[in-house]
mmCIF file of C-alpha atoms in Angstrom:
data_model
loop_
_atom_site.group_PDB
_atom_site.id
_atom_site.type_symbol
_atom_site.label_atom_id
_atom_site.label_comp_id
_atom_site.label_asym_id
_atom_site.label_seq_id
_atom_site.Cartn_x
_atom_site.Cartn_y
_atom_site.Cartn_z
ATOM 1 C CA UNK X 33 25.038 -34.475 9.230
ATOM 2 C CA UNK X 34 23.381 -35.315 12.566
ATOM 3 C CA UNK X 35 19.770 -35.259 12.933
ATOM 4 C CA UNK X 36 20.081 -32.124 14.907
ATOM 5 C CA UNK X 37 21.737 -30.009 11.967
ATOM 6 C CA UNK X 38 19.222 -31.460 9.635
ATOM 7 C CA UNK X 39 16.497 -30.411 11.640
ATOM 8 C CA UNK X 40 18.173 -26.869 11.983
ATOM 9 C CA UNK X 41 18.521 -26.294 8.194
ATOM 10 C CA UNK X 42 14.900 -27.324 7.555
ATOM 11 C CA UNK X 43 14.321 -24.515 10.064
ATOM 12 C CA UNK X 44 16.722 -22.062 8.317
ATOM 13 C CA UNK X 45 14.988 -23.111 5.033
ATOM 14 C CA UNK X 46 11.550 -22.704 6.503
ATOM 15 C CA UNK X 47 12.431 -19.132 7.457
ATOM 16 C CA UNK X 48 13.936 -18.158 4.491
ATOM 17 C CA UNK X 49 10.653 -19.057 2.688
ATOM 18 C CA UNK X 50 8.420 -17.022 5.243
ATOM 19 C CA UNK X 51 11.017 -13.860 4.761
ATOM 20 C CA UNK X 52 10.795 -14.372 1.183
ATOM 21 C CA UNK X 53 6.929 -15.026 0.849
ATOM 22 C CA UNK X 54 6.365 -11.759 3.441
ATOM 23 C CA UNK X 55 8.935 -9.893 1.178
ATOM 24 C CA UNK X 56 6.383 -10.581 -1.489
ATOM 25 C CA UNK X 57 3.033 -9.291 0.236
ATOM 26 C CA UNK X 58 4.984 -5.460 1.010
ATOM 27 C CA UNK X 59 5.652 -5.230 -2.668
ATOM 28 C CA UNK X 60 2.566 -6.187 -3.970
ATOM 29 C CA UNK X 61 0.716 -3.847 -0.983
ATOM 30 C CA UNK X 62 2.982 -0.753 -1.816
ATOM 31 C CA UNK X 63 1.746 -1.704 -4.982
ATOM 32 C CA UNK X 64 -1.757 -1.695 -4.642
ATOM 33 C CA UNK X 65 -1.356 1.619 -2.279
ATOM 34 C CA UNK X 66 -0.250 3.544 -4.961
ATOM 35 C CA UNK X 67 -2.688 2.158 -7.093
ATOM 36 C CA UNK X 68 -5.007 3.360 -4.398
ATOM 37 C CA UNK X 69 -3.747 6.806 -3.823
ATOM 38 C CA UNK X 70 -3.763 7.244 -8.167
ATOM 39 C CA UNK X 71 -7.365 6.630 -7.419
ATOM 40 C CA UNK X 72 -8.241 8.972 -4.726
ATOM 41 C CA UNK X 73 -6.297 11.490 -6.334
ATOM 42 C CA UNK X 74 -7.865 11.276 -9.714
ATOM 43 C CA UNK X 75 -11.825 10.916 -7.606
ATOM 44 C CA UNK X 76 -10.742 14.010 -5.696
ATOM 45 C CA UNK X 77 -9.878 16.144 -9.432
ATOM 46 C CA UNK X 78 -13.397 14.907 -10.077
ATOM 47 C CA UNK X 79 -15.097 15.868 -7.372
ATOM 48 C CA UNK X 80 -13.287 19.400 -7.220
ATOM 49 C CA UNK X 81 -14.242 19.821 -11.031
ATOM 50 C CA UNK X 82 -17.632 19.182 -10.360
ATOM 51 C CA UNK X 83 -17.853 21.670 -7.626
ATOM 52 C CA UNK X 84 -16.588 23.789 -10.097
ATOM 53 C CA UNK X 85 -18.869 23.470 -12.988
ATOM 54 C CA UNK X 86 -21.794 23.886 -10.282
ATOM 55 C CA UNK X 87 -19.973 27.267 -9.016
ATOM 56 C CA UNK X 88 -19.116 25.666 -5.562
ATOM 57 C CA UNK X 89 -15.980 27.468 -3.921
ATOM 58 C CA UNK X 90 -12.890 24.861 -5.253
ATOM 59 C CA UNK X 91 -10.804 26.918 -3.112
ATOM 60 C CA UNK X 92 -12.950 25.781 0.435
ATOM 61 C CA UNK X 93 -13.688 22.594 -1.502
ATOM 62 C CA UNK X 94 -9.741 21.908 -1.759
ATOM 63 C CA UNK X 95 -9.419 23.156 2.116
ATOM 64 C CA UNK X 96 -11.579 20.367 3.240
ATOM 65 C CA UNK X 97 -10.051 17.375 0.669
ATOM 66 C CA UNK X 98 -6.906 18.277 2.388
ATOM 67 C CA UNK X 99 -7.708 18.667 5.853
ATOM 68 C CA UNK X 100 -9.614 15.085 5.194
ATOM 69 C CA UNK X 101 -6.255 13.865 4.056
ATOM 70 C CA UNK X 102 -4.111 14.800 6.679
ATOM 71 C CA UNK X 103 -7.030 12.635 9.194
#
């Protein structure tokens, strides 16, 4: 193996790590951006239950979460 080819698959090996290691982080942020929409979804229920039990309209309460979603 010439120097040259050594220093290509240290390259190639060096990339496959990076791919690899970036292949990682999207996982773990879908991950944590599901976790995240759980969250909003279950603060939303919350806040639209609350409305609720203070005899706020859930119906124009529910208008505005979603228009705020769609932003």
């Amino acid at each position: 193996m010439t120097a040259e080819e050594f220093l290509a698959e240290r390259r190639l090996r060096a990339a496959e790590l990076a791919l690899e290691s970036a292949r990682r982080r999207v996982v773990e942020a879908d991950e944590e951006i599901a976790a995240l929409r759980q969250e909003i979804t279950v603060l939303e229920e919350r806040v639209l239950a609350a409305a609720e039990r203070s005899g706020g309209d859930r119906a124009a309460l529910r208008a505005e979460v979603e228009n705020e979603r769609r932003l």
